[in-house]
XYZ file of N, CA and C in Angstrom:
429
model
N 166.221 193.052 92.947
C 167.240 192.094 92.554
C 168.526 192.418 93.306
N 169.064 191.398 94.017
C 170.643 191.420 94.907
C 171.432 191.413 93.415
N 172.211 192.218 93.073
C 173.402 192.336 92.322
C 174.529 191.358 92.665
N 174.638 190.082 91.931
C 175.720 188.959 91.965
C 177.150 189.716 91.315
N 177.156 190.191 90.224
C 178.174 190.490 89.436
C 177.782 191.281 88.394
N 178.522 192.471 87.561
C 178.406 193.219 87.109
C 179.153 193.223 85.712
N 178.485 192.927 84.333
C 179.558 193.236 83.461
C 179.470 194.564 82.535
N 181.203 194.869 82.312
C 180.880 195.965 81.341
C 181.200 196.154 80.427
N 181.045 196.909 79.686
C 181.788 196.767 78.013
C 181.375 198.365 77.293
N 182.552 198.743 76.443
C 182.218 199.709 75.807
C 182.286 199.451 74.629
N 181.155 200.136 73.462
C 181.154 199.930 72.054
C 181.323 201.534 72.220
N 182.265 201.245 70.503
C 182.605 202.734 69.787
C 182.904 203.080 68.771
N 183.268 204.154 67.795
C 183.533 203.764 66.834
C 182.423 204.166 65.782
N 181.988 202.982 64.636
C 180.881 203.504 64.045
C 179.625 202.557 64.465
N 179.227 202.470 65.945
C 178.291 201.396 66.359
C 178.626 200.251 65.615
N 177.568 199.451 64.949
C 177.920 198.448 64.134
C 179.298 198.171 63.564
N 180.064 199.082 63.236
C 181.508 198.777 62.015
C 182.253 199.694 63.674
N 182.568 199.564 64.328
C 183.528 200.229 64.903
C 184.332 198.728 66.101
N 184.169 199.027 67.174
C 184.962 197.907 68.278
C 183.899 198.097 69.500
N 184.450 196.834 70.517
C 183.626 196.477 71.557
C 184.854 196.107 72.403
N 185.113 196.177 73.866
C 185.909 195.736 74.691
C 185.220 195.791 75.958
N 185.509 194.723 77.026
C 185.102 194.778 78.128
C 186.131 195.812 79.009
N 185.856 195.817 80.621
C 186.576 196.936 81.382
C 187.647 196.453 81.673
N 187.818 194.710 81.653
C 188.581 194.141 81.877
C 189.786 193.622 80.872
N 189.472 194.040 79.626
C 190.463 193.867 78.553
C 190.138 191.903 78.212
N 189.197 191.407 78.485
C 189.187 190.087 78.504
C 188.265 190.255 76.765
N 187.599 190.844 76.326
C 187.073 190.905 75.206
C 187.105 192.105 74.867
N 187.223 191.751 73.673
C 188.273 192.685 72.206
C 187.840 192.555 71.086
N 186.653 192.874 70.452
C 186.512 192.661 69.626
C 186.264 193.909 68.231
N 186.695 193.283 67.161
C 186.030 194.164 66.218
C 184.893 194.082 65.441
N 183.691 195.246 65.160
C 182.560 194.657 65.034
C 182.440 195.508 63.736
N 181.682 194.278 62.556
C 181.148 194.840 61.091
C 179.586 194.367 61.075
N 179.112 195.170 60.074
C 177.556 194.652 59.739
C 177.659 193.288 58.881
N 176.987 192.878 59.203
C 176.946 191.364 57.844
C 176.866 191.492 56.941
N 177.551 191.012 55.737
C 177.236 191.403 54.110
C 175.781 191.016 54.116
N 174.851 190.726 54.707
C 173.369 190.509 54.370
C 172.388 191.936 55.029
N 173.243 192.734 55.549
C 172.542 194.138 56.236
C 173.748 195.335 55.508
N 174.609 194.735 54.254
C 175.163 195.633 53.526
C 176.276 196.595 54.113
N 177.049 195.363 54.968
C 178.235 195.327 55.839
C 179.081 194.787 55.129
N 180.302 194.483 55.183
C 181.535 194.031 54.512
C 181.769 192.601 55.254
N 181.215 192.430 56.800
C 181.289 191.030 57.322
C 182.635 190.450 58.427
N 183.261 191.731 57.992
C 184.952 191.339 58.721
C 184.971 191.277 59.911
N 183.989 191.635 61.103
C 184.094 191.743 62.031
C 182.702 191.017 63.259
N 182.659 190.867 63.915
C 181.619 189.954 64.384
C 180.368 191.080 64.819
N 179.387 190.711 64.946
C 177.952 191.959 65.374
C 177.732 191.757 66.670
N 176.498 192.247 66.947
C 175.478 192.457 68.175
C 174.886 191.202 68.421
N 174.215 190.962 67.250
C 173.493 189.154 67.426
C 174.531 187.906 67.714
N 175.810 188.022 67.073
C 176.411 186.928 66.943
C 177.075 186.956 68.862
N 177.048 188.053 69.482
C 177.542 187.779 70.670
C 176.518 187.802 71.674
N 175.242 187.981 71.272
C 173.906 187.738 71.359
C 173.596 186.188 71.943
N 173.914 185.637 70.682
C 174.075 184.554 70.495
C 174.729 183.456 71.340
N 175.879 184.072 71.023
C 176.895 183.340 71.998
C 176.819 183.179 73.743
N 176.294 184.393 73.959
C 175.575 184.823 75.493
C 174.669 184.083 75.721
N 173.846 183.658 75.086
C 172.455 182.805 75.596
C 172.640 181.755 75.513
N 173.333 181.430 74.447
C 173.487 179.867 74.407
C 174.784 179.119 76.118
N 175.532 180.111 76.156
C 176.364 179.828 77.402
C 175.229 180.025 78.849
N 174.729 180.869 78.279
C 173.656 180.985 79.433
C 172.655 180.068 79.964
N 172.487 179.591 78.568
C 170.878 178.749 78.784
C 172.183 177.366 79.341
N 173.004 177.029 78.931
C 173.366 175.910 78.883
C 173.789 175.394 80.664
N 174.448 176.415 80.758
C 174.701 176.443 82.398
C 173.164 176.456 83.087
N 172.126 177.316 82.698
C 170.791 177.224 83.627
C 170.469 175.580 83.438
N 170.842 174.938 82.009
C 170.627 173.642 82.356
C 171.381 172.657 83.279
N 172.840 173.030 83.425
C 173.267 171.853 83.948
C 173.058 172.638 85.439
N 172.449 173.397 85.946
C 172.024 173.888 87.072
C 170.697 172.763 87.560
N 169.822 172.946 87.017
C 168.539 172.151 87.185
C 168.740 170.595 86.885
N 169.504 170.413 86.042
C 169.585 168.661 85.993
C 170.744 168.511 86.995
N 171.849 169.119 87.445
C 172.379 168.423 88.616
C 171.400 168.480 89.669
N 170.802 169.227 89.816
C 169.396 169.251 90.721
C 168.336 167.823 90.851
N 168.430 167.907 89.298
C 167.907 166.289 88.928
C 168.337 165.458 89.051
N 169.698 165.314 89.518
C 170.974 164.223 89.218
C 170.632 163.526 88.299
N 170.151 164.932 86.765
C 170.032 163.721 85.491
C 171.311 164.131 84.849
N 171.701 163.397 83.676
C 173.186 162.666 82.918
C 173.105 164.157 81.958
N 174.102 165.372 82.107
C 173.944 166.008 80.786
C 175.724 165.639 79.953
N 175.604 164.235 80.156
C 176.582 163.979 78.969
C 176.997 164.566 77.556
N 177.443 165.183 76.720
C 177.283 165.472 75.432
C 176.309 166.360 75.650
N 175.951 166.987 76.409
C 175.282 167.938 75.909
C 175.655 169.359 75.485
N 174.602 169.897 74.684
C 175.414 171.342 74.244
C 173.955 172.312 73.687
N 174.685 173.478 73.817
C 173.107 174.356 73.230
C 173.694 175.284 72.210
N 173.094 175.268 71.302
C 173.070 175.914 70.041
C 172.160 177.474 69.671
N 172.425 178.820 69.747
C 171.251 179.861 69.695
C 171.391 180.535 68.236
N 170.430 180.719 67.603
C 170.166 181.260 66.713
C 169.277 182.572 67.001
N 170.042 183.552 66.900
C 169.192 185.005 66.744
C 169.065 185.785 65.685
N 167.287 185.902 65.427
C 167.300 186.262 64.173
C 167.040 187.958 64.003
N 167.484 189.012 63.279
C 167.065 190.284 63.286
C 166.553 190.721 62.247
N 165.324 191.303 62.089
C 164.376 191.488 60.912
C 163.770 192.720 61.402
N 162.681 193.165 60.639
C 162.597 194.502 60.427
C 160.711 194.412 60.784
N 160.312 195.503 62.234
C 158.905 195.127 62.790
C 157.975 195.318 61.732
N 156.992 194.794 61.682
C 155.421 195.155 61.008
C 155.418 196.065 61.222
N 155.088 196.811 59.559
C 155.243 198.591 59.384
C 156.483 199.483 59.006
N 157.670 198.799 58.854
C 158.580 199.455 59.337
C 159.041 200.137 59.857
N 158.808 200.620 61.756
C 159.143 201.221 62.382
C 160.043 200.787 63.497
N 160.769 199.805 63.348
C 161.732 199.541 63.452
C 162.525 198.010 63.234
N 163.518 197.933 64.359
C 163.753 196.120 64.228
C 163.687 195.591 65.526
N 163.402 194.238 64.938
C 163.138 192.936 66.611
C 164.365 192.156 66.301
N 163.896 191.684 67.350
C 165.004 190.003 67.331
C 164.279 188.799 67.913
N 164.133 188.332 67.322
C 163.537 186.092 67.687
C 164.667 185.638 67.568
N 164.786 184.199 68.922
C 165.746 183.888 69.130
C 165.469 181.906 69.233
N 166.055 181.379 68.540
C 166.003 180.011 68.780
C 166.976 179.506 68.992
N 166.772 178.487 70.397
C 168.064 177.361 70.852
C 167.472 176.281 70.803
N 168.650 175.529 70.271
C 168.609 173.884 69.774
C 169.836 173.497 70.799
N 168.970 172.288 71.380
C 169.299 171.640 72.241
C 169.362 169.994 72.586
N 170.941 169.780 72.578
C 171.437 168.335 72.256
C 171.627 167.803 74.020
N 170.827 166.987 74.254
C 170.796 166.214 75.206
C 170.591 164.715 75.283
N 171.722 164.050 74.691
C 171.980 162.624 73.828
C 171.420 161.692 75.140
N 171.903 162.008 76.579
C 171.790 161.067 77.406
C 170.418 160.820 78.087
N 169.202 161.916 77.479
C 168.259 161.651 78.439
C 167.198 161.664 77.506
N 166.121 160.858 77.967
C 164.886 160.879 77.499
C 164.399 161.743 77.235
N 163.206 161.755 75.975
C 162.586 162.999 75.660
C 161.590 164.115 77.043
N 161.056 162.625 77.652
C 160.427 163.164 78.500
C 160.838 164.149 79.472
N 162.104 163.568 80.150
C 163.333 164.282 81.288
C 163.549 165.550 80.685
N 164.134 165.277 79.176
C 164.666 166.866 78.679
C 163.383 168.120 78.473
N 162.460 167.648 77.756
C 161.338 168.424 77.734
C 161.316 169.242 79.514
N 161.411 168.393 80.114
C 161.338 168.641 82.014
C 162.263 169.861 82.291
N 163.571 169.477 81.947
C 164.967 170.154 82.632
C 164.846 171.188 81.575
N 164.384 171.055 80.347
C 164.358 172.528 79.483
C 163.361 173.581 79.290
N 162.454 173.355 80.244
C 161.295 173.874 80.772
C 161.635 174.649 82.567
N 162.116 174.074 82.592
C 162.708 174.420 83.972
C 164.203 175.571 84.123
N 164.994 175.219 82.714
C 165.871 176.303 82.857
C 165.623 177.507 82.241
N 164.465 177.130 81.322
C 164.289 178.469 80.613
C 163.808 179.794 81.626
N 163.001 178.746 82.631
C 162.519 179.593 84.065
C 164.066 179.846 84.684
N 164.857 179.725 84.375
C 166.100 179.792 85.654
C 167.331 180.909 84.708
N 167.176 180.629 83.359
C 168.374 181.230 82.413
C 168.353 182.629 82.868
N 169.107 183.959 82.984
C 169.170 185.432 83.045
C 168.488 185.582 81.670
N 168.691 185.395 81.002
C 168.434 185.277 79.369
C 167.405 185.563 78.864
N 166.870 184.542 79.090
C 165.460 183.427 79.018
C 164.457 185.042 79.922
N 164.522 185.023 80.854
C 164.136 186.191 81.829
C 164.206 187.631 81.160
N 165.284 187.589 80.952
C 165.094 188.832 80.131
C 164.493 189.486 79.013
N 164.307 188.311 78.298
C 163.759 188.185 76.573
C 162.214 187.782 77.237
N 161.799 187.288 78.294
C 160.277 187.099 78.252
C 159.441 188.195 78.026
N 158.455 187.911 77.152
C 157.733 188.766 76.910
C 158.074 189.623 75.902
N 159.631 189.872 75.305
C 160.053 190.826 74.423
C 160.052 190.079 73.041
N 160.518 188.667 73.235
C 161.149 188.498 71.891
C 160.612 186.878 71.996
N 160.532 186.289 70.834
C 159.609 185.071 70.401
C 161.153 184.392 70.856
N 160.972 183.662 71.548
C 162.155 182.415 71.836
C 161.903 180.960 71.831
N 162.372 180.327 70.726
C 161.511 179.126 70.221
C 162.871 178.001 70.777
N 162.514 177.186 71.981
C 163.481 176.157 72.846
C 163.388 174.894 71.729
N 164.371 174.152 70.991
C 163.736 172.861 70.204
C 164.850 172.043 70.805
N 164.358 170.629 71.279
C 165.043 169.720 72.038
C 165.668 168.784 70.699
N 167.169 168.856 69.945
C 167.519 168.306 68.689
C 167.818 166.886 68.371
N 168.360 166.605 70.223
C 168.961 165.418 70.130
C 168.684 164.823 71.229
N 167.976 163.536 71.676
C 167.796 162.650 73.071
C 167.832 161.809 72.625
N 167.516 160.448 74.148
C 168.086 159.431 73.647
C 166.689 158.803 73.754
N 166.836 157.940 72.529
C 165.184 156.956 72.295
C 164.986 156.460 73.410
């Protein structure tokens, strides 16, 4: 792999409940466990920027391949849900990840196409193959 760009970031603190910052001072964050993993909640996690990463990710691999298509991604937007649960057996934890995907201007057929095609193109998408169940659902097209 040719190295495009490099990001970095340090977590510290108490892992989960402590802080996260990039090298660049551009992200700053403070990070808590979720009151549902018996965190207090005040601060954002691992998944939620998880989250936020793929969905920016996948969304750009799309409008990569449909300007390719010179198809319409009007209104469009991608939504990721990452879920973290605990493996068969309890020996440790996974993560499954689902993006919902609003593509108002194009046919079911086209989007099924261009979202098949970026999942091949996302860093993301690439990275999670094979690791983690990633379920693509197309939410919104146009009849």
């Amino acid at each position: 792999m040719k190295t495009l760009y490099t990001a970095e970031a340090l977590a510290s603190g108490e892992g989960r409940d402590g802080t996260a910052r990039s090298n660049d001072g551009r992200l700053a964050v403070e990070l808590a466990s979720p009151v549902e993993l018996g965190g207090n909640g005040q601060g954002t996690n691992p998944e939620q920027l998880f989250a936020a990463g793929y969905a920016a990710c996948f969304h750009s691999a799309l409008r990569l391949v449909a300007r390719k298509a010179g198809a319409d991604l009007t209104d469009s937007a991608v939504a990721a849900k990452i879920h973290l649960g605990q493996l068969d057996g309890g020996a440790g934890f996974g993560l499954a990840a689902e993006l919902e995907i609003a593509l108002p201007a194009l046919d079911l057929a086209t989007a099924e196409d261009l979202v098949a095609k970026a999942h091949q193109v996302c860093p993301y998408s690439n990275a999670t193959r094979g690791n983690i169940n990633v379920d693509l659902k197309i939410l919104e097209y146009a009849a």
